[in-house]
Amino acid sequence: MDQFWSAPPVIRTLSALTFAQSALIYGGLLNGYYCLFESRLVFKFLPEIWRLFTSFMITRPRLSLFLDVYFMYTYGSSLETRSPRLSGPGDFFVYTIFVALVIMLTAGCLLGSVTFTSALIMAFVYTFSQENRGRKATFFVVQIPVEFLPWAMLAFTFVTIGWPAVLSDGTGIVAAHLYDFLTRIYPAFGGGQNYLVTPAFIRRFFSNLTPRGDNRTYGTAFRPAEQTQSAASESWTSAFQGPWNRRGPGRRLGSD
């Protein structure tokens, strides 16, 4: 449990809920119909508002139950803790809400998709790949530039599932690229302003959830609050750690 609570707050909650809900559905303990996105049921009198959230927490069946949660946590936690733009308190939460909204409007309202978990994972993968350009990733047994990883995953989806799944998952790339354009490309090269900033109340809330200690076998080593943000912003320079390669997570001497 200590490992769970020391994980980044947003992605640990999203991953745990995704696994729990999907396991209940595929185990026959929960009717999955009530978790799907149905616009006619959401946008009506007495709306079934929970569908806006549960539709992002349904994996594909069988082995994908574990792989999807693993990919979600791996790439999401990397963005929440190591991204130079998303590792601040509440930044990853705002990013997730934005890309989820774009996915819902495109995949849900335009394409008629009823689940968005894979598209959300694809958004995480795309943002991760853009922030780690120049590095290598292992896709099964093939070494490829990390920026090609989202497209390789889409190609694999096409072979194994088909075009409808590719179009739905591709909306995650659209959503992540739109966030990148509005927060980085347009302000930097177009002279515009970034309006997708984290509100102060969200930043204050997540500041209280940010881990400030390093768990060790002999106890917990705490660092001053003013160093927490700088440590998060520096850690993104570590070597690429993705679920498609076989390297384990780096650890400091004396850590768990």
XYZ file of C-alpha atoms in Angstrom:
256
model
C 0.000 0.000 0.000
C 2.923 2.360 0.630
C 3.957 1.963 -3.005
C 0.418 2.780 -4.149
C 0.082 5.935 -2.059
C 3.538 7.129 -3.050
C 2.558 6.969 -6.743
C 1.442 10.148 -8.580
C -2.092 10.952 -7.358
C -3.961 11.405 -10.647
C -2.642 8.407 -12.544
C -2.746 6.060 -9.556
C -6.430 6.882 -9.025
C -7.293 6.601 -12.730
C -5.401 3.316 -13.138
C -6.924 1.757 -10.015
C -10.468 2.735 -10.996
C -9.928 1.495 -14.549
C -8.706 -1.891 -13.377
C -11.445 -2.240 -10.750
C -14.314 -1.281 -13.054
C -13.051 -3.378 -15.970
C -12.492 -6.397 -13.731
C -16.031 -6.106 -12.387
C -17.467 -5.843 -15.899
C -15.541 -8.771 -17.389
C -16.129 -10.778 -14.228
C -19.875 -10.446 -14.706
C -20.397 -8.490 -11.495
C -21.232 -5.188 -13.183
C -23.391 -4.503 -16.229
C -21.060 -2.754 -18.647
C -23.929 -1.096 -20.483
C -24.334 1.399 -17.660
C -20.688 2.459 -18.015
C -20.687 3.155 -21.766
C -20.902 6.597 -23.332
C -24.318 7.181 -24.872
C -24.884 10.808 -25.841
C -28.661 10.411 -25.858
C -28.520 9.245 -22.250
C -25.991 11.840 -21.122
C -27.597 14.886 -22.722
C -31.162 14.444 -21.561
C -33.396 15.454 -18.680
C -32.039 13.727 -15.581
C -28.762 12.963 -17.377
C -26.754 9.856 -16.602
C -23.739 12.027 -15.892
C -21.535 9.212 -14.605
C -21.116 7.941 -18.177
C -18.834 10.911 -18.840
C -16.293 9.308 -16.495
C -16.916 5.554 -16.599
C -16.436 5.436 -20.379
C -12.747 6.298 -19.820
C -12.265 3.366 -17.453
C -13.158 0.324 -19.580
C -10.256 -1.615 -21.074
C -10.467 -4.078 -23.906
C -11.100 -7.685 -22.812
C -8.812 -10.555 -21.834
C -5.091 -9.722 -21.726
C -5.803 -6.084 -22.570
C -7.269 -5.692 -19.095
C -3.730 -5.848 -17.723
C -1.850 -4.325 -20.667
C -4.076 -1.262 -20.953
C -3.799 -0.499 -17.244
C -0.045 -1.063 -17.405
C 0.378 1.280 -20.374
C -1.896 3.862 -18.768
C 0.083 3.877 -15.555
C 3.532 3.735 -17.182
C 3.078 6.635 -19.574
C 0.739 8.621 -17.330
C 3.034 8.458 -14.317
C 5.985 9.485 -16.472
C 4.090 12.583 -17.616
C 2.799 13.405 -14.142
C 6.230 13.193 -12.507
C 8.841 13.833 -15.218
C 7.272 16.034 -17.878
C 8.785 19.532 -17.936
C 5.302 20.961 -18.603
C 2.974 18.627 -16.683
C 4.804 17.733 -13.484
C 3.651 20.814 -11.557
C 0.840 20.405 -9.008
C -2.411 19.845 -10.902
C -0.898 20.282 -14.386
C -1.386 16.651 -15.358
C -4.961 16.751 -14.030
C -5.825 19.734 -16.268
C -4.110 18.043 -19.217
C -6.098 14.842 -18.662
C -9.407 16.707 -18.407
C -8.673 18.608 -21.630
C -7.669 15.605 -23.746
C -10.580 13.576 -22.320
C -13.015 16.302 -23.374
C -11.605 16.417 -26.920
C -11.716 12.609 -27.152
C -15.330 12.577 -25.989
C -16.365 15.161 -28.574
C -14.507 13.477 -31.451
C -14.618 9.753 -30.722
C -17.936 9.855 -28.870
C -20.057 12.491 -30.572
C -18.575 12.268 -34.091
C -17.515 8.635 -34.457
C -20.043 7.040 -32.141
C -17.512 5.270 -29.917
C -18.749 4.197 -26.494
C -15.439 3.659 -24.669
C -12.409 5.957 -24.634
C -9.762 4.246 -22.512
C -7.513 3.286 -25.427
C -7.756 6.782 -26.915
C -6.749 8.305 -23.562
C -3.753 5.964 -23.357
C -2.802 6.982 -26.892
C -2.886 10.638 -25.834
C -0.451 9.835 -23.005
C 1.825 7.939 -25.419
C 1.805 10.759 -27.979
C 2.678 13.457 -25.437
C 5.379 11.234 -23.970
C 6.881 10.611 -27.402
C 6.947 14.307 -28.252
C 8.728 15.168 -25.013
C 11.341 12.437 -25.481
C 12.310 13.039 -29.100
C 15.681 11.660 -30.094
C 15.450 8.612 -27.847
C 14.776 5.011 -28.784
C 11.899 2.739 -27.836
C 11.579 -1.017 -28.267
C 8.345 -1.993 -30.006
C 8.232 -5.724 -29.339
C 11.715 -6.622 -30.680
C 12.273 -3.652 -33.011
C 14.124 -0.490 -31.995
C 12.343 2.609 -33.299
C 12.578 6.345 -32.557
C 10.231 7.064 -29.686
C 8.294 9.636 -31.715
C 7.150 6.774 -34.004
C 5.754 4.778 -31.089
C 2.128 6.093 -31.269
C 1.961 5.265 -34.976
C 3.405 1.800 -34.426
C 0.763 1.167 -31.772
C -1.962 2.335 -34.158
C -0.614 -0.014 -36.845
C -0.732 -2.891 -34.358
C -4.322 -1.968 -33.473
C -5.241 -1.973 -37.165
C -3.811 -5.461 -37.660
C -5.396 -6.940 -34.540
C -8.742 -5.089 -34.325
C -9.411 -3.022 -37.458
C -10.097 0.475 -38.758
C -12.888 1.510 -36.351
C -10.568 0.999 -33.382
C -7.771 2.879 -35.171
C -10.023 5.879 -35.799
C -11.220 5.902 -32.197
C -7.711 5.548 -30.752
C -6.430 8.177 -33.178
C -8.603 10.818 -31.518
C -6.242 10.538 -28.563
C -3.397 11.728 -30.786
C -5.589 14.560 -32.068
C -6.426 15.602 -28.508
C -2.815 15.467 -27.306
C -1.548 17.385 -30.348
C -4.218 20.045 -29.844
C -3.077 20.470 -26.240
C 0.536 20.740 -27.439
C -0.454 23.321 -30.039
C -2.427 25.489 -27.629
C 0.092 25.370 -24.781
C 3.440 25.305 -26.575
C 3.448 25.728 -30.356
C 1.040 28.645 -30.721
C 2.387 30.688 -27.768
C 6.014 30.071 -28.794
C 5.778 30.486 -32.565
C 2.482 32.274 -33.143
C 2.780 34.928 -30.486
C -0.440 33.819 -28.820
C -1.280 33.281 -25.174
C -1.614 30.008 -23.355
C -5.066 29.896 -21.786
C -4.812 26.287 -20.576
C -3.118 27.133 -17.311
C -3.765 25.271 -14.087
C -6.160 27.247 -11.854
C -4.744 28.334 -8.512
C -7.257 26.327 -6.478
C -6.357 23.112 -8.332
C -2.666 23.828 -7.868
C -3.159 24.341 -4.136
C -5.180 21.134 -3.844
C -2.577 18.987 -5.580
C 0.272 20.632 -3.717
C -1.016 18.851 -0.629
C -1.010 15.508 -2.471
C 2.496 15.715 -3.924
C 4.821 13.220 -2.224
C 7.622 15.030 -0.406
C 9.522 12.024 0.880
C 11.726 9.252 -0.429
C 10.737 5.880 1.010
C 13.727 3.851 2.150
C 14.216 0.580 3.982
C 15.169 2.416 7.149
C 12.451 5.074 6.990
C 11.470 8.111 4.945
C 13.811 10.929 3.937
C 11.916 14.203 3.553
C 13.015 17.124 1.437
C 11.954 20.767 1.807
C 8.767 21.820 0.042
C 10.583 24.287 -2.206
C 12.683 21.432 -3.634
C 9.726 19.228 -4.539
C 8.858 21.048 -7.755
C 12.459 21.383 -8.911
C 13.077 17.676 -8.369
C 10.023 16.822 -10.443
C 11.065 19.123 -13.269
C 14.610 17.697 -13.386
C 13.700 14.019 -13.306
C 12.353 14.030 -16.878
C 15.921 13.908 -18.198
C 16.333 10.297 -17.051
C 16.586 7.535 -19.633
C 13.472 6.433 -21.523
C 11.459 3.882 -19.604
C 8.527 2.581 -21.649
C 6.414 -0.553 -21.495
C 7.679 -1.693 -24.888
C 11.243 -2.173 -23.662
C 12.621 -4.557 -21.110
C 14.543 -2.256 -18.835
C 13.403 -1.993 -15.276
C 12.879 1.295 -13.405
C 16.015 2.945 -12.093
C 16.446 3.050 -8.337
C 18.826 4.859 -6.031
C 21.093 2.902 -3.714
C 19.220 2.275 -0.484
C 15.723 2.623 -1.939
C 12.995 -0.007 -1.805
